[in-house]
Amino acid sequence: MRSRRSARINGLSFVEWPSDHHGSWFVLDQDGIKGVWEGVDVRREDTARPLSHGSFDAPVFLASRVIPVSGHISAPSGAELVHEMKRLTGLLATGGTGRLSLEDDSGVTYLDVRLGASTQITQLDATTARFLVTFWAPDPRRYGETHSYISGAPVFHYGNFPSPVSVTIPSAPASYTITSPAGVFSVTGATASGTHVVDLRTGRVTRNGSLMLGVSSGPTWEMPPGTSWVHTVSTGTGTIKVQDTFV
């Protein structure tokens, strides 16, 4: 049996079945959320080998996601239906981003999305209407729970894709290292004290939220799924955070 699914964004909830029939609801079609739990398209540079078979090897990257959400609007009155239709047509209409939270039997994940196409609404009768809203997620990864570990502990997550790793060091010194099986990341000549946050995916180091330039060196990494790596901070203190990451 397929798991129950729902979605929420900017105060709007899309459900497979209303919990009561007295209010207004955005009710999903069967399989009314597409482009999320399936695989992700890929993009690559395909350059043919001249006078030879095949193409030159090149990295393959995940493409962005397009997520159509379809169903019907149910309201207790005509005025309420018009109100809900206006709410839906106004969703992300400014061109900004919203956080699309998705829930199934495995838990809650989210993506940050923009509007991907014009929202379509067809009124069926006085209190119901059909809708199709399309979201576009430039980052195709879905993110879930964040897990925190102390220095020297095995670090792992429950996703199926490499997770970003960040290290928070309170009252940080000017120089320190972070070590894992991926290598040794060094911070040297930073402004001491305050709270340092090291993003090991990008190598960026911030102090009290302000970016410090030219203070880091060494490899960067993400936490692979299905394994655990011990992360050690040379200061002896520090919180290592990873997030369940899915494709």
CSV table of C-alpha atoms in Angstrom, one decimal:
chain,number,residue,atom,x,y,z
A,1,MET,CA,0.0,0.0,0.0
A,2,ARG,CA,1.3,3.4,-0.9
A,3,SER,CA,2.0,5.7,2.0
A,4,ARG,CA,-0.2,8.8,2.7
A,5,ARG,CA,1.3,12.0,1.5
A,6,SER,CA,0.7,15.7,2.1
A,7,ALA,CA,2.3,19.0,1.5
A,8,ARG,CA,2.4,22.5,3.1
A,9,ILE,CA,3.7,25.9,1.9
A,10,ASN,CA,3.1,29.5,3.1
A,11,GLY,CA,0.1,28.5,5.2
A,12,LEU,CA,-1.6,26.3,2.6
A,13,SER,CA,-2.0,22.6,3.2
A,14,PHE,CA,-2.6,20.0,0.5
A,15,VAL,CA,-4.0,16.7,1.9
A,16,GLU,CA,-5.1,13.4,0.5
A,17,TRP,CA,-8.3,13.4,2.6
A,18,PRO,CA,-9.9,16.1,4.8
A,19,SER,CA,-10.1,15.4,8.5
A,20,ASP,CA,-13.6,16.9,8.4
A,21,HIS,CA,-16.0,18.3,5.9
A,22,HIS,CA,-16.9,21.6,7.6
A,23,GLY,CA,-13.9,23.7,6.4
A,24,SER,CA,-12.1,24.5,3.2
A,25,TRP,CA,-9.5,22.1,1.9
A,26,PHE,CA,-7.0,21.6,-0.9
A,27,VAL,CA,-7.5,17.9,-1.6
A,28,LEU,CA,-4.9,16.1,-3.6
A,29,ASP,CA,-5.5,13.8,-6.5
A,30,GLN,CA,-4.3,10.2,-6.2
A,31,ASP,CA,-0.5,10.7,-6.9
A,32,GLY,CA,-1.3,14.4,-6.9
A,33,ILE,CA,2.3,15.3,-6.0
A,34,LYS,CA,4.7,14.4,-8.8
A,35,GLY,CA,8.4,15.0,-9.3
A,36,VAL,CA,9.4,14.5,-5.7
A,37,TRP,CA,9.6,10.8,-4.7
A,38,GLU,CA,10.8,9.8,-8.2
A,39,GLY,CA,14.3,10.0,-9.4
A,40,VAL,CA,15.9,13.3,-10.5
A,41,ASP,CA,16.9,14.2,-14.1
A,42,VAL,CA,20.6,14.7,-14.8
A,43,ARG,CA,22.5,17.2,-16.9
A,44,ARG,CA,25.9,16.8,-18.5
A,45,GLU,CA,28.2,18.0,-21.3
A,46,ASP,CA,28.1,15.4,-24.1
A,47,THR,CA,31.0,16.0,-26.4
A,48,ALA,CA,31.5,13.4,-29.1
A,49,ARG,CA,34.9,11.9,-29.6
A,50,PRO,CA,36.0,12.8,-33.2
A,51,LEU,CA,36.7,9.8,-35.4
A,52,SER,CA,36.0,7.5,-32.4
A,53,HIS,CA,33.2,5.8,-30.6
A,54,GLY,CA,31.3,7.4,-27.8
A,55,SER,CA,31.9,10.7,-26.0
A,56,PHE,CA,34.4,12.3,-23.7
A,57,ASP,CA,33.8,11.5,-20.0
A,58,ALA,CA,32.4,14.4,-18.1
A,59,PRO,CA,30.8,15.0,-14.6
A,60,VAL,CA,27.1,14.3,-14.3
A,61,PHE,CA,25.0,16.6,-12.1
A,62,LEU,CA,21.4,16.6,-10.8
A,63,ALA,CA,19.0,18.9,-12.6
A,64,SER,CA,16.5,21.1,-10.9
A,65,ARG,CA,13.0,19.6,-10.0
A,66,VAL,CA,9.6,20.6,-11.4
A,67,ILE,CA,6.9,19.6,-9.0
A,68,PRO,CA,3.2,19.6,-10.2
A,69,VAL,CA,0.6,19.4,-7.5
A,70,SER,CA,-3.0,18.7,-8.5
A,71,GLY,CA,-6.3,18.2,-6.9
A,72,HIS,CA,-9.5,20.0,-6.0
A,73,ILE,CA,-10.6,22.8,-3.7
A,74,SER,CA,-13.6,22.0,-1.4
A,75,ALA,CA,-15.3,24.8,0.5
A,76,PRO,CA,-18.4,25.1,2.6
A,77,SER,CA,-19.8,28.1,0.6
A,78,GLY,CA,-19.3,30.0,-2.6
A,79,ALA,CA,-17.6,32.9,-0.8
A,80,GLU,CA,-15.2,30.6,0.9
A,81,LEU,CA,-14.3,28.9,-2.4
A,82,VAL,CA,-13.5,32.3,-4.0
A,83,HIS,CA,-11.4,33.1,-1.0
A,84,GLU,CA,-9.4,29.9,-1.3
A,85,MET,CA,-9.0,30.3,-5.1
A,86,LYS,CA,-7.5,33.7,-4.5
A,87,ARG,CA,-5.1,32.3,-1.8
A,88,LEU,CA,-3.9,29.7,-4.4
A,89,THR,CA,-3.4,32.2,-7.3
A,90,GLY,CA,-1.5,34.5,-4.9
A,91,LEU,CA,0.9,31.7,-3.8
A,92,LEU,CA,4.5,32.7,-4.7
A,93,ALA,CA,3.1,35.2,-7.2
A,94,THR,CA,5.8,37.8,-6.3
A,95,GLY,CA,8.4,35.4,-7.7
A,96,GLY,CA,9.9,34.8,-4.3
A,97,THR,CA,10.8,31.5,-2.7
A,98,GLY,CA,8.8,29.3,-0.2
A,99,ARG,CA,9.5,26.2,1.8
A,100,LEU,CA,7.6,23.2,0.5
A,101,SER,CA,7.2,20.7,3.4
A,102,LEU,CA,6.4,17.2,2.3
A,103,GLU,CA,5.2,14.4,4.6
A,104,ASP,CA,4.9,10.6,4.0
A,105,ASP,CA,5.2,7.6,6.2
A,106,SER,CA,9.0,8.1,6.4
A,107,GLY,CA,8.6,11.6,7.9
A,108,VAL,CA,8.9,15.2,6.9
A,109,THR,CA,11.3,16.6,4.3
A,110,TYR,CA,11.4,20.0,2.6
A,111,LEU,CA,12.6,21.8,-0.5
A,112,ASP,CA,12.8,25.6,-1.2
A,113,VAL,CA,10.8,26.3,-4.3
A,114,ARG,CA,9.6,29.1,-6.6
A,115,LEU,CA,6.5,29.1,-8.8
A,116,GLY,CA,7.3,27.0,-11.9
A,117,ALA,CA,4.3,27.8,-14.2
A,118,SER,CA,1.0,29.7,-14.1
A,119,THR,CA,-1.4,28.3,-11.5
A,120,GLN,CA,-4.5,26.8,-13.1
A,121,ILE,CA,-7.9,26.7,-11.5
A,122,THR,CA,-11.2,25.6,-13.0
A,123,GLN,CA,-14.4,26.1,-11.0
A,124,LEU,CA,-16.7,23.0,-11.1
A,125,ASP,CA,-19.7,24.2,-9.1
A,126,ALA,CA,-20.5,26.7,-6.3
A,127,THR,CA,-18.2,25.1,-3.8
A,128,THR,CA,-15.6,23.0,-5.6
A,129,ALA,CA,-12.8,23.7,-8.2
A,130,ARG,CA,-10.0,21.9,-9.8
A,131,PHE,CA,-6.4,23.2,-9.4
A,132,LEU,CA,-2.9,22.6,-10.7
A,133,VAL,CA,0.0,24.5,-9.1
A,134,THR,CA,3.6,23.8,-10.3
A,135,PHE,CA,6.7,24.4,-8.2
A,136,TRP,CA,10.3,24.7,-9.3
A,137,ALA,CA,13.1,23.6,-6.9
A,138,PRO,CA,16.5,24.9,-8.1
A,139,ASP,CA,18.1,22.6,-5.5
A,140,PRO,CA,16.6,19.1,-6.2
A,141,ARG,CA,17.7,17.7,-2.9
A,142,ARG,CA,15.1,17.1,-0.1
A,143,TYR,CA,16.3,17.9,3.4
A,144,GLY,CA,15.1,16.3,6.7
A,145,GLU,CA,16.1,16.2,10.3
A,146,THR,CA,19.3,17.7,11.5
A,147,HIS,CA,21.6,15.6,13.8
A,148,SER,CA,24.2,17.1,16.1
A,149,TYR,CA,27.3,15.3,17.4
A,150,ILE,CA,30.2,16.3,19.7
A,151,SER,CA,33.9,16.3,18.6
A,152,GLY,CA,35.3,12.7,18.4
A,153,ALA,CA,31.9,11.0,17.9
A,154,PRO,CA,30.9,9.0,14.8
A,155,VAL,CA,28.8,11.3,12.5
A,156,PHE,CA,26.1,9.8,10.3
A,157,HIS,CA,22.7,10.6,8.8
A,158,TYR,CA,19.6,8.7,7.5
A,159,GLY,CA,19.4,10.1,4.0
A,160,ASN,CA,20.4,8.5,0.7
A,161,PHE,CA,22.7,11.4,-0.6
A,162,PRO,CA,25.8,13.2,0.7
A,163,SER,CA,24.8,15.6,3.4
A,164,PRO,CA,26.3,19.1,4.1
A,165,VAL,CA,28.5,19.2,7.3
A,166,SER,CA,28.8,22.2,9.5
A,167,VAL,CA,30.9,22.6,12.7
A,168,THR,CA,30.0,25.2,15.3
A,169,ILE,CA,32.8,26.3,17.7
A,170,PRO,CA,32.0,28.6,20.6
A,171,SER,CA,34.7,30.9,21.9
A,172,ALA,CA,36.9,29.8,19.0
A,173,PRO,CA,40.7,30.4,18.9
A,174,ALA,CA,42.4,32.0,16.0
A,175,SER,CA,43.6,28.6,14.6
A,176,TYR,CA,42.3,25.1,14.7
A,177,THR,CA,41.8,22.0,12.6
A,178,ILE,CA,38.8,19.7,11.8
A,179,THR,CA,39.8,16.1,10.9
A,180,SER,CA,37.7,13.4,9.3
A,181,PRO,CA,38.5,10.4,7.0
A,182,ALA,CA,38.2,13.0,4.1
A,183,GLY,CA,41.2,14.9,5.3
A,184,VAL,CA,42.2,17.8,7.5
A,185,PHE,CA,40.6,21.2,7.2
A,186,SER,CA,42.5,24.1,8.7
A,187,VAL,CA,41.6,27.5,10.0
A,188,THR,CA,44.5,29.9,10.6
A,189,GLY,CA,44.7,33.6,11.4
A,190,ALA,CA,41.0,34.0,12.1
A,191,THR,CA,39.6,36.5,14.5
A,192,ALA,CA,39.5,34.7,17.9
A,193,SER,CA,36.6,34.5,20.3
A,194,GLY,CA,33.0,34.6,19.2
A,195,THR,CA,31.2,31.7,17.6
A,196,HIS,CA,32.8,30.3,14.5
A,197,VAL,CA,30.7,28.2,12.0
A,198,VAL,CA,32.6,26.2,9.4
A,199,ASP,CA,30.7,25.0,6.3
A,200,LEU,CA,32.7,22.0,5.2
A,201,ARG,CA,30.8,21.8,1.9
A,202,THR,CA,32.0,25.3,0.8
A,203,GLY,CA,34.9,25.9,3.1
A,204,ARG,CA,33.4,29.2,4.3
A,205,VAL,CA,34.0,30.2,7.9
A,206,THR,CA,31.9,32.8,9.7
A,207,ARG,CA,32.3,34.5,13.1
A,208,ASN,CA,29.1,35.6,14.8
A,209,GLY,CA,27.4,35.4,11.3
A,210,SER,CA,30.1,37.5,9.4
A,211,LEU,CA,32.2,35.8,6.7
A,212,MET,CA,35.9,35.7,7.3
A,213,LEU,CA,38.0,35.6,4.1
A,214,GLY,CA,41.4,33.9,3.6
A,215,VAL,CA,41.5,31.9,6.9
A,216,SER,CA,40.8,28.4,5.6
A,217,SER,CA,42.6,25.7,3.7
A,218,GLY,CA,42.4,22.0,3.0
A,219,PRO,CA,39.8,19.7,1.5
A,220,THR,CA,36.1,20.2,1.8
A,221,TRP,CA,33.6,17.4,2.1
A,222,GLU,CA,30.1,16.1,2.6
A,223,MET,CA,29.0,13.2,4.8
A,224,PRO,CA,28.2,10.2,2.6
A,225,PRO,CA,25.0,8.2,3.3
A,226,GLY,CA,25.1,4.7,4.8
A,227,THR,CA,28.3,5.2,6.8
A,228,SER,CA,29.8,7.0,9.8
A,229,TRP,CA,32.9,9.2,10.0
A,230,VAL,CA,34.5,10.4,13.2
A,231,HIS,CA,35.0,14.2,13.1
A,232,THR,CA,37.6,15.6,15.5
A,233,VAL,CA,37.9,19.4,16.3
A,234,SER,CA,41.4,20.2,17.7
A,235,THR,CA,39.9,22.6,20.2
A,236,GLY,CA,38.2,19.7,21.9
A,237,THR,CA,34.9,21.4,21.7
A,238,GLY,CA,32.5,21.9,18.8
A,239,THR,CA,29.2,20.7,17.5
A,240,ILE,CA,29.1,18.8,14.2
A,241,LYS,CA,25.8,19.0,12.4
A,242,VAL,CA,24.6,16.9,9.4
A,243,GLN,CA,21.1,16.8,7.8
A,244,ASP,CA,19.2,13.9,6.4
A,245,THR,CA,19.5,14.5,2.6
A,246,PHE,CA,17.5,12.7,-0.1
A,247,VAL,CA,17.1,12.6,-3.9
